[in-house]
Amino acid sequence: MERTLRAGRLATFAYFALNGFLMGMWIVHIPAVEERAGISHAVLGWLLLLLGAGAFVGMQIVGPLTDRLGARTVVPVSAALCAAAVVLPGLATNVWTLGAALLALGLGNGCLDVSMNAHAVQVERGYRRPVMSAFHATFSIGGVLAALVGARTLSWGWSPAATLGAVAALGVAAAAASAPALLRPEPVDAATPESSKSPAAARRATPRRIWVLAALALMLMLCEGVANDWSVLHLRDVLDAPAASAALAYGAFATAMTVGRLLADRVAARYGPVAILRYGAAVAAVGLTVAALSPWVPLALIGWTVFGAGLSGCIPQLFSAAGHADREAAGANVSRVAGLGYLGMLAGPAVIGPLTHFMPLNLTFFLPVAFCAVAACAAGILREASQVAGNPARKCSSSV
């Protein structure tokens, strides 16, 4: 049993890394794809909404499907779909074909995102301790690997179609190779809480907790989207930093996120998920406030670093709590939280951009600061989810 669980955990790492690598390879090739399709930056911005729409639809479809068929069946199929779709943008030659390609890629990404997180919840339940954050860190590492590989292939003069085609083939092979190690669906035993055994009770109890978790995910992933889209512009336009120095803002944030997620599971095991969300969101609020008010580039970089470190463990705790809230509806619950969270990340540019017409860019950052403060105050929802569902960290969180 222990060997099976360990193999399932390694397979989950593989799928998270694969997802990060596939999406990273698409991001690296955006300029080349844009040029091949003959579109402007503005048109690309609208087309990227199709990527988000496809992901949201995929998440909502695959959540209940995962509960019905089991993650062992759905994860490999979703990974193969995502891998096969990554070549499509490289083949696009106009706005219509690129739009269809991004819709398909978003659909595959959304399916893989929810199904692999549902399997991660199953692995975490088997280990009886927090392991979710490390999976999310592996996603980031996959993105870093994609940046390195993509930079090399572009320097060799490979076309997007050739590179993404090779990545698609390798991705499908990796999805198939990792599939046998995935865990089989769990039987519901006598230890399952009564709220999970009774469908009527589950329907009454689940919506409030899940929708609160989803709202928190929306707010916190909007904060993450703000860092992704505006951190570099903040240093360049507000603090007049050189382009090379401005680029360090996102690098500092992303590095802190990755390192923080590698460490967050140990912290959650000791102090509980409530502490991770409460103090992590509070630290993130302080870090972004420092970045927003700093008149100096070095201090702003420290602020973005602290912001990333604070946010790093928050989202994995929300996904974990959603998956543990009801064993028989883990996929559907994760899809709700992930779906609204993904919309929050996409909403970052849409919310901050218009605000810059009324105030300086750095002052708009106090909206995500307020969202972090709300998340810190609402962290107790994780204690409620732990007590009801038997979250692996329930004993730790109950004392926080």
CSV table of C-alpha atoms in Angstrom, one decimal:
chain,number,residue,atom,x,y,z
A,1,MET,CA,0.0,0.0,0.0
A,2,GLU,CA,2.8,2.4,0.9
A,3,ARG,CA,4.6,1.7,-2.4
A,4,THR,CA,1.3,2.3,-4.3
A,5,LEU,CA,0.8,5.6,-2.6
A,6,ARG,CA,4.3,6.7,-3.2
A,7,ALA,CA,4.0,5.8,-6.9
A,8,GLY,CA,0.7,7.8,-7.1
A,9,ARG,CA,2.4,10.8,-5.5
A,10,LEU,CA,5.2,10.6,-8.1
A,11,ALA,CA,2.7,10.3,-10.9
A,12,THR,CA,0.9,13.4,-9.6
A,13,PHE,CA,4.2,15.3,-9.6
A,14,ALA,CA,4.7,14.3,-13.2
A,15,TYR,CA,1.3,15.5,-14.3
A,16,PHE,CA,1.7,18.9,-12.5
A,17,ALA,CA,5.1,19.4,-14.1
A,18,LEU,CA,3.7,18.3,-17.5
A,19,ASN,CA,0.9,20.9,-17.2
A,20,GLY,CA,3.4,23.6,-16.3
A,21,PHE,CA,5.7,22.6,-19.1
A,22,LEU,CA,3.0,22.6,-21.7
A,23,MET,CA,1.5,26.0,-20.8
A,24,GLY,CA,5.0,27.4,-20.4
A,25,MET,CA,5.9,26.3,-24.0
A,26,TRP,CA,2.8,28.0,-25.3
A,27,ILE,CA,3.8,31.2,-23.4
A,28,VAL,CA,7.3,31.2,-24.7
A,29,HIS,CA,6.1,31.0,-28.3
A,30,ILE,CA,3.4,33.7,-28.1
A,31,PRO,CA,5.4,36.3,-30.1
A,32,ALA,CA,6.2,33.8,-32.9
A,33,VAL,CA,2.6,32.6,-33.0
A,34,GLU,CA,1.3,36.1,-33.1
A,35,GLU,CA,3.6,37.0,-36.0
A,36,ARG,CA,2.6,33.8,-37.9
A,37,ALA,CA,-1.1,34.5,-37.5
A,38,GLY,CA,-0.6,38.2,-38.5
A,39,ILE,CA,-2.5,39.7,-35.6
A,40,SER,CA,-1.9,42.7,-33.4
A,41,HIS,CA,-1.3,42.8,-29.6
A,42,ALA,CA,-4.9,44.0,-29.1
A,43,VAL,CA,-6.4,41.2,-31.1
A,44,LEU,CA,-4.2,38.7,-29.2
A,45,GLY,CA,-5.5,40.1,-25.9
A,46,TRP,CA,-9.0,39.3,-27.0
A,47,LEU,CA,-8.1,35.9,-28.2
A,48,LEU,CA,-6.5,35.0,-24.9
A,49,LEU,CA,-10.0,35.4,-23.4
A,50,LEU,CA,-10.9,32.3,-25.4
A,51,LEU,CA,-8.1,30.4,-23.7
A,52,GLY,CA,-9.6,31.4,-20.4
A,53,ALA,CA,-13.1,30.5,-21.5
A,54,GLY,CA,-12.0,27.1,-22.7
A,55,ALA,CA,-10.3,26.4,-19.4
A,56,PHE,CA,-13.4,27.4,-17.4
A,57,VAL,CA,-15.6,25.2,-19.5
A,58,GLY,CA,-13.2,22.3,-19.2
A,59,MET,CA,-13.1,22.7,-15.4
A,60,GLN,CA,-16.8,22.6,-15.1
A,61,ILE,CA,-17.2,19.5,-17.3
A,62,VAL,CA,-14.4,17.4,-15.9
A,63,GLY,CA,-15.1,18.0,-12.2
A,64,PRO,CA,-18.2,15.9,-12.0
A,65,LEU,CA,-16.7,13.5,-14.6
A,66,THR,CA,-13.8,12.9,-12.3
A,67,ASP,CA,-16.1,12.0,-9.5
A,68,ARG,CA,-18.0,9.6,-11.7
A,69,LEU,CA,-15.1,7.8,-13.4
A,70,GLY,CA,-12.2,8.4,-11.1
A,71,ALA,CA,-9.1,10.6,-11.5
A,72,ARG,CA,-7.1,7.5,-12.6
A,73,THR,CA,-9.2,7.5,-15.8
A,74,VAL,CA,-9.7,11.2,-16.3
A,75,VAL,CA,-6.2,12.6,-15.6
A,76,PRO,CA,-4.3,10.7,-18.4
A,77,VAL,CA,-7.0,11.6,-21.0
A,78,SER,CA,-7.0,15.2,-19.9
A,79,ALA,CA,-3.2,15.3,-20.0
A,80,ALA,CA,-3.2,13.8,-23.5
A,81,LEU,CA,-5.8,16.3,-24.7
A,82,CYS,CA,-3.8,19.2,-23.3
A,83,ALA,CA,-0.6,17.9,-24.9
A,84,ALA,CA,-2.2,17.3,-28.3
A,85,ALA,CA,-3.8,20.8,-28.2
A,86,VAL,CA,-0.5,22.6,-27.5
A,87,VAL,CA,0.6,22.2,-31.2
A,88,LEU,CA,-2.5,23.9,-32.6
A,89,PRO,CA,-1.5,27.5,-31.9
A,90,GLY,CA,1.8,26.8,-33.8
A,91,LEU,CA,-0.2,25.7,-36.8
A,92,ALA,CA,-2.6,28.7,-36.8
A,93,THR,CA,-2.3,31.1,-39.8
A,94,ASN,CA,-5.0,33.6,-39.0
A,95,VAL,CA,-7.2,35.0,-36.3
A,96,TRP,CA,-9.9,32.4,-36.7
A,97,THR,CA,-7.6,29.3,-36.6
A,98,LEU,CA,-5.7,30.8,-33.6
A,99,GLY,CA,-8.9,31.5,-31.8
A,100,ALA,CA,-10.1,27.9,-32.3
A,101,ALA,CA,-6.6,26.6,-31.2
A,102,LEU,CA,-6.6,28.6,-28.0
A,103,LEU,CA,-10.1,27.5,-27.2
A,104,ALA,CA,-9.0,23.9,-27.5
A,105,LEU,CA,-5.8,24.4,-25.5
A,106,GLY,CA,-7.8,26.1,-22.8
A,107,LEU,CA,-10.3,23.2,-22.7
A,108,GLY,CA,-7.4,20.7,-22.3
A,109,ASN,CA,-5.7,22.8,-19.7
A,110,GLY,CA,-8.9,23.2,-17.6
A,111,CYS,CA,-9.6,19.5,-17.7
A,112,LEU,CA,-6.1,18.6,-16.6
A,113,ASP,CA,-6.0,21.3,-13.9
A,114,VAL,CA,-9.1,20.0,-12.1
A,115,SER,CA,-8.6,16.3,-12.5
A,116,MET,CA,-4.9,16.3,-11.4
A,117,ASN,CA,-5.9,18.5,-8.3
A,118,ALA,CA,-8.6,16.0,-7.5
A,119,HIS,CA,-6.1,13.2,-7.7
A,120,ALA,CA,-3.7,15.3,-5.5
A,121,VAL,CA,-6.4,15.5,-2.9
A,122,GLN,CA,-6.7,11.7,-3.0
A,123,VAL,CA,-3.0,11.3,-2.5
A,124,GLU,CA,-3.0,13.8,0.4
A,125,ARG,CA,-5.8,11.8,2.0
A,126,GLY,CA,-3.7,8.7,1.8
A,127,TYR,CA,-0.6,10.4,3.3
A,128,ARG,CA,-2.7,12.0,6.1
A,129,ARG,CA,-0.6,15.1,6.0
A,130,PRO,CA,-0.4,18.2,3.7
A,131,VAL,CA,1.3,17.5,0.4
A,132,MET,CA,-0.7,19.8,-1.9
A,133,SER,CA,1.6,22.8,-2.0
A,134,ALA,CA,4.6,20.7,-3.4
A,135,PHE,CA,2.5,19.7,-6.4
A,136,HIS,CA,1.8,23.3,-7.2
A,137,ALA,CA,5.5,24.1,-6.9
A,138,THR,CA,6.2,21.4,-9.4
A,139,PHE,CA,3.8,23.1,-11.8
A,140,SER,CA,6.0,26.2,-11.5
A,141,ILE,CA,9.2,24.2,-12.0
A,142,GLY,CA,7.6,22.8,-15.2
A,143,GLY,CA,7.1,26.4,-16.4
A,144,VAL,CA,10.8,27.3,-15.7
A,145,LEU,CA,11.9,24.2,-17.7
A,146,ALA,CA,9.7,25.3,-20.6
A,147,ALA,CA,11.3,28.7,-20.6
A,148,LEU,CA,14.8,27.1,-20.8
A,149,VAL,CA,13.8,24.6,-23.5
A,150,GLY,CA,11.9,27.2,-25.5
A,151,ALA,CA,14.7,29.7,-25.4
A,152,ARG,CA,17.1,27.0,-26.7
A,153,THR,CA,14.8,25.8,-29.6
A,154,LEU,CA,14.1,29.4,-30.6
A,155,SER,CA,17.8,30.1,-30.7
A,156,TRP,CA,18.2,27.2,-33.0
A,157,GLY,CA,15.6,28.6,-35.4
A,158,TRP,CA,12.9,25.9,-34.9
A,159,SER,CA,9.5,26.9,-36.0
A,160,PRO,CA,6.6,27.0,-33.4
A,161,ALA,CA,4.9,24.2,-35.3
A,162,ALA,CA,8.0,21.9,-35.1
A,163,THR,CA,8.8,22.7,-31.5
A,164,LEU,CA,5.2,22.5,-30.2
A,165,GLY,CA,4.6,19.3,-32.3
A,166,ALA,CA,7.5,17.6,-30.6
A,167,VAL,CA,6.3,18.8,-27.2
A,168,ALA,CA,2.8,17.4,-28.0
A,169,ALA,CA,4.2,14.0,-28.9
A,170,LEU,CA,6.4,13.9,-25.7
A,171,GLY,CA,3.4,15.1,-23.6
A,172,VAL,CA,1.1,12.4,-24.9
A,173,ALA,CA,3.8,9.8,-24.2
A,174,ALA,CA,4.4,11.1,-20.7
A,175,ALA,CA,0.7,11.1,-19.9
A,176,ALA,CA,0.4,7.5,-21.0
A,177,ALA,CA,3.6,6.4,-19.1
A,178,SER,CA,2.5,8.0,-15.8
A,179,ALA,CA,-1.1,6.6,-15.9
A,180,PRO,CA,-0.5,3.2,-14.4
A,181,ALA,CA,0.8,4.7,-11.2
A,182,LEU,CA,-2.3,6.7,-10.5
A,183,LEU,CA,-4.4,5.7,-7.5
A,184,ARG,CA,-7.6,3.7,-7.9
A,185,PRO,CA,-10.9,5.4,-6.8
A,186,GLU,CA,-11.4,5.2,-3.0
A,187,PRO,CA,-14.3,3.2,-1.6
A,188,VAL,CA,-16.4,5.2,0.9
A,189,ASP,CA,-16.0,3.5,4.3
A,190,ALA,CA,-17.6,3.7,7.7
A,191,ALA,CA,-15.2,6.4,8.7
A,192,THR,CA,-16.6,8.8,6.2
A,193,PRO,CA,-18.4,11.7,7.9
A,194,GLU,CA,-22.2,11.5,7.9
A,195,SER,CA,-22.4,14.6,5.8
A,196,SER,CA,-20.6,12.8,3.0
A,197,LYS,CA,-22.8,9.7,3.3
A,198,SER,CA,-26.1,11.5,3.0
A,199,PRO,CA,-26.5,13.2,-0.4
A,200,ALA,CA,-29.2,15.5,1.0
A,201,ALA,CA,-27.0,16.6,3.9
A,202,ALA,CA,-24.1,17.1,1.5
A,203,ARG,CA,-26.2,19.3,-0.7
A,204,ARG,CA,-27.2,21.4,2.2
A,205,ALA,CA,-23.8,21.7,3.8
A,206,THR,CA,-21.4,21.9,0.9
A,207,PRO,CA,-22.5,25.0,-1.1
A,208,ARG,CA,-21.8,27.6,1.6
A,209,ARG,CA,-18.3,26.3,2.4
A,210,ILE,CA,-17.3,25.7,-1.3
A,211,TRP,CA,-18.6,29.0,-2.5
A,212,VAL,CA,-16.7,30.8,0.2
A,213,LEU,CA,-13.5,28.9,-0.7
A,214,ALA,CA,-14.2,29.8,-4.4
A,215,ALA,CA,-14.6,33.5,-3.6
A,216,LEU,CA,-11.4,33.5,-1.7
A,217,ALA,CA,-9.7,31.7,-4.6
A,218,LEU,CA,-11.0,34.4,-7.0
A,219,MET,CA,-9.6,37.2,-4.8
A,220,LEU,CA,-6.2,35.5,-4.2
A,221,MET,CA,-5.7,34.4,-7.8
A,222,LEU,CA,-6.6,37.9,-8.9
A,223,CYS,CA,-3.7,39.1,-6.7
A,224,GLU,CA,-1.5,36.5,-8.4
A,225,GLY,CA,-2.6,37.8,-11.8
A,226,VAL,CA,-1.8,41.4,-10.8
A,227,ALA,CA,1.8,40.3,-10.1
A,228,ASN,CA,2.0,38.4,-13.4
A,229,ASP,CA,0.7,41.3,-15.5
A,230,TRP,CA,1.7,44.5,-13.7
A,231,SER,CA,4.8,43.9,-11.5
A,232,VAL,CA,7.3,44.6,-14.4
A,233,LEU,CA,5.3,47.6,-15.6
A,234,HIS,CA,5.2,48.9,-12.0
A,235,LEU,CA,9.0,49.1,-11.8
A,236,ARG,CA,9.4,50.4,-15.3
A,237,ASP,CA,6.7,53.1,-15.4
A,238,VAL,CA,6.4,54.1,-11.7
A,239,LEU,CA,10.0,53.8,-10.5
A,240,ASP,CA,11.7,54.4,-13.9
A,241,ALA,CA,13.7,51.2,-13.6
A,242,PRO,CA,15.7,50.0,-16.6
A,243,ALA,CA,14.0,47.1,-18.5
A,244,ALA,CA,16.5,44.5,-17.2
A,245,SER,CA,15.8,45.6,-13.6
A,246,ALA,CA,12.1,45.8,-14.1
A,247,ALA,CA,12.0,42.2,-15.3
A,248,LEU,CA,13.4,41.2,-11.9
A,249,ALA,CA,10.1,42.1,-10.2
A,250,TYR,CA,8.3,39.2,-11.8
A,251,GLY,CA,11.3,36.9,-11.3
A,252,ALA,CA,11.5,37.7,-7.6
A,253,PHE,CA,7.7,37.1,-7.2
A,254,ALA,CA,7.8,33.8,-9.1
A,255,THR,CA,10.9,32.5,-7.4
A,256,ALA,CA,9.4,33.3,-3.9
A,257,MET,CA,6.1,31.6,-5.0
A,258,THR,CA,8.0,28.4,-6.0
A,259,VAL,CA,10.2,28.2,-2.9
A,260,GLY,CA,7.3,29.0,-0.6
A,261,ARG,CA,5.2,26.2,-2.1
A,262,LEU,CA,8.1,23.8,-1.6
A,263,LEU,CA,8.1,24.7,2.1
A,264,ALA,CA,4.4,25.2,2.7
A,265,ASP,CA,3.5,21.6,3.3
A,266,ARG,CA,5.8,21.3,6.3
A,267,VAL,CA,4.5,24.5,7.7
A,268,ALA,CA,0.9,23.4,7.2
A,269,ALA,CA,1.6,20.0,8.8
A,270,ARG,CA,2.9,21.8,11.9
A,271,TYR,CA,0.6,24.8,12.2
A,272,GLY,CA,-2.4,23.9,10.1
A,273,PRO,CA,-4.0,25.3,6.9
A,274,VAL,CA,-5.7,28.1,8.8
A,275,ALA,CA,-2.4,29.6,9.8
A,276,ILE,CA,-1.0,29.3,6.2
A,277,LEU,CA,-4.0,31.2,4.8
A,278,ARG,CA,-4.3,33.7,7.6
A,279,TYR,CA,-0.7,34.7,8.0
A,280,GLY,CA,0.3,34.1,4.4
A,281,ALA,CA,-2.4,36.5,3.1
A,282,ALA,CA,-1.4,39.0,5.8
A,283,VAL,CA,2.3,38.8,4.8
A,284,ALA,CA,1.2,39.2,1.1
A,285,ALA,CA,-0.7,42.3,2.0
A,286,VAL,CA,2.3,43.8,3.8
A,287,GLY,CA,4.6,42.9,0.9
A,288,LEU,CA,2.4,44.4,-1.8
A,289,THR,CA,2.0,47.5,0.3
A,290,VAL,CA,5.7,47.9,0.6
A,291,ALA,CA,6.1,47.5,-3.2
A,292,ALA,CA,3.3,50.0,-3.9
A,293,LEU,CA,4.7,52.7,-1.6
A,294,SER,CA,8.4,52.2,-2.2
A,295,PRO,CA,10.3,55.0,-3.9
A,296,TRP,CA,13.3,52.7,-4.4
A,297,VAL,CA,13.7,49.8,-6.8
A,298,PRO,CA,15.5,47.5,-4.3
A,299,LEU,CA,12.8,48.0,-1.7
A,300,ALA,CA,10.1,47.4,-4.3
A,301,LEU,CA,11.8,44.1,-5.3
A,302,ILE,CA,11.8,43.1,-1.7
A,303,GLY,CA,8.1,43.9,-1.5
A,304,TRP,CA,7.3,41.7,-4.6
A,305,THR,CA,9.3,38.9,-3.1
A,306,VAL,CA,7.5,39.1,0.2
A,307,PHE,CA,4.2,39.3,-1.7
A,308,GLY,CA,5.0,36.0,-3.6
A,309,ALA,CA,6.2,34.3,-0.4
A,310,GLY,CA,3.0,35.2,1.4
A,311,LEU,CA,0.7,34.1,-1.4
A,312,SER,CA,2.6,30.9,-2.2
A,313,GLY,CA,0.8,28.5,0.2
A,314,CYS,CA,-2.7,30.0,0.1
A,315,ILE,CA,-4.2,28.6,-3.1
A,316,PRO,CA,-3.1,25.0,-2.4
A,317,GLN,CA,-4.9,25.2,1.0
A,318,LEU,CA,-8.1,26.3,-0.7
A,319,PHE,CA,-7.9,23.5,-3.3
A,320,SER,CA,-7.2,20.9,-0.6
A,321,ALA,CA,-10.1,22.1,1.5
A,322,ALA,CA,-12.5,21.9,-1.4
A,323,GLY,CA,-11.4,18.4,-2.3
A,324,HIS,CA,-11.7,17.1,1.3
A,325,ALA,CA,-15.1,18.8,1.9
A,326,ASP,CA,-16.9,15.8,0.4
A,327,ARG,CA,-15.0,12.7,-0.8
A,328,GLU,CA,-17.7,11.8,-3.3
A,329,ALA,CA,-17.8,15.2,-4.9
A,330,ALA,CA,-14.1,16.2,-4.7
A,331,GLY,CA,-13.8,16.8,-8.5
A,332,ALA,CA,-16.9,19.0,-8.6
A,333,ASN,CA,-15.9,21.0,-5.6
A,334,VAL,CA,-12.4,21.5,-6.9
A,335,SER,CA,-13.8,22.6,-10.3
A,336,ARG,CA,-15.9,25.3,-8.6
A,337,VAL,CA,-12.9,26.7,-6.6
A,338,ALA,CA,-10.5,26.4,-9.5
A,339,GLY,CA,-12.9,27.8,-12.0
A,340,LEU,CA,-13.6,31.0,-10.0
A,341,GLY,CA,-10.0,31.3,-9.1
A,342,TYR,CA,-9.0,31.1,-12.8
A,343,LEU,CA,-11.5,33.8,-13.6
A,344,GLY,CA,-9.9,35.9,-10.9
A,345,MET,CA,-6.5,35.5,-12.4
A,346,LEU,CA,-7.9,36.6,-15.8
A,347,ALA,CA,-9.7,39.5,-14.2
A,348,GLY,CA,-6.4,41.1,-12.9
A,349,PRO,CA,-5.7,43.0,-16.1
A,350,ALA,CA,-9.3,43.9,-16.7
A,351,VAL,CA,-9.7,45.3,-13.1
A,352,ILE,CA,-6.4,47.1,-12.7
A,353,GLY,CA,-6.2,48.6,-16.2
A,354,PRO,CA,-9.3,50.8,-16.0
A,355,LEU,CA,-8.3,51.9,-12.5
A,356,THR,CA,-5.1,53.4,-13.9
A,357,HIS,CA,-7.3,56.1,-15.7
A,358,PHE,CA,-8.2,57.5,-12.3
A,359,MET,CA,-5.1,56.9,-10.1
A,360,PRO,CA,-1.4,55.9,-10.5
A,361,LEU,CA,-0.6,52.3,-11.1
A,362,ASN,CA,0.9,51.7,-7.7
A,363,LEU,CA,-2.2,53.0,-5.9
A,364,THR,CA,-4.4,50.5,-7.7
A,365,PHE,CA,-2.5,47.7,-5.9
A,366,PHE,CA,-4.4,48.5,-2.8
A,367,LEU,CA,-7.3,46.7,-4.2
A,368,PRO,CA,-5.4,43.3,-4.1
A,369,VAL,CA,-4.1,44.4,-0.7
A,370,ALA,CA,-7.7,44.6,0.5
A,371,PHE,CA,-8.4,41.2,-1.0
A,372,CYS,CA,-5.5,39.7,0.9
A,373,ALA,CA,-6.8,41.3,4.1
A,374,VAL,CA,-10.3,39.8,3.5
A,375,ALA,CA,-8.7,36.3,2.9
A,376,ALA,CA,-6.7,36.6,6.2
A,377,CYS,CA,-9.9,37.5,8.1
A,378,ALA,CA,-11.8,34.6,6.5
A,379,ALA,CA,-9.2,32.0,7.0
A,380,GLY,CA,-11.3,30.3,9.7
A,381,ILE,CA,-13.4,28.7,6.9
A,382,LEU,CA,-10.5,26.2,6.5
A,383,ARG,CA,-11.1,25.1,10.1
A,384,GLU,CA,-14.7,24.5,9.4
A,385,ALA,CA,-13.9,22.4,6.3
A,386,SER,CA,-11.3,20.4,8.3
A,387,GLN,CA,-13.7,19.6,11.1
A,388,VAL,CA,-16.5,18.5,8.8
A,389,ALA,CA,-14.5,16.5,6.3
A,390,GLY,CA,-11.5,15.1,8.1
A,391,ASN,CA,-8.8,17.1,6.3
A,392,PRO,CA,-5.3,15.6,7.0
A,393,ALA,CA,-4.3,18.8,8.8
A,394,ARG,CA,-7.4,19.1,11.0
A,395,LYS,CA,-5.6,18.4,14.2
A,396,CYS,CA,-3.0,21.1,13.5
A,397,SER,CA,-5.6,23.7,12.4
A,398,SER,CA,-7.9,23.2,15.3
A,399,SER,CA,-5.5,25.0,17.6
A,400,VAL,CA,-4.9,28.0,15.4
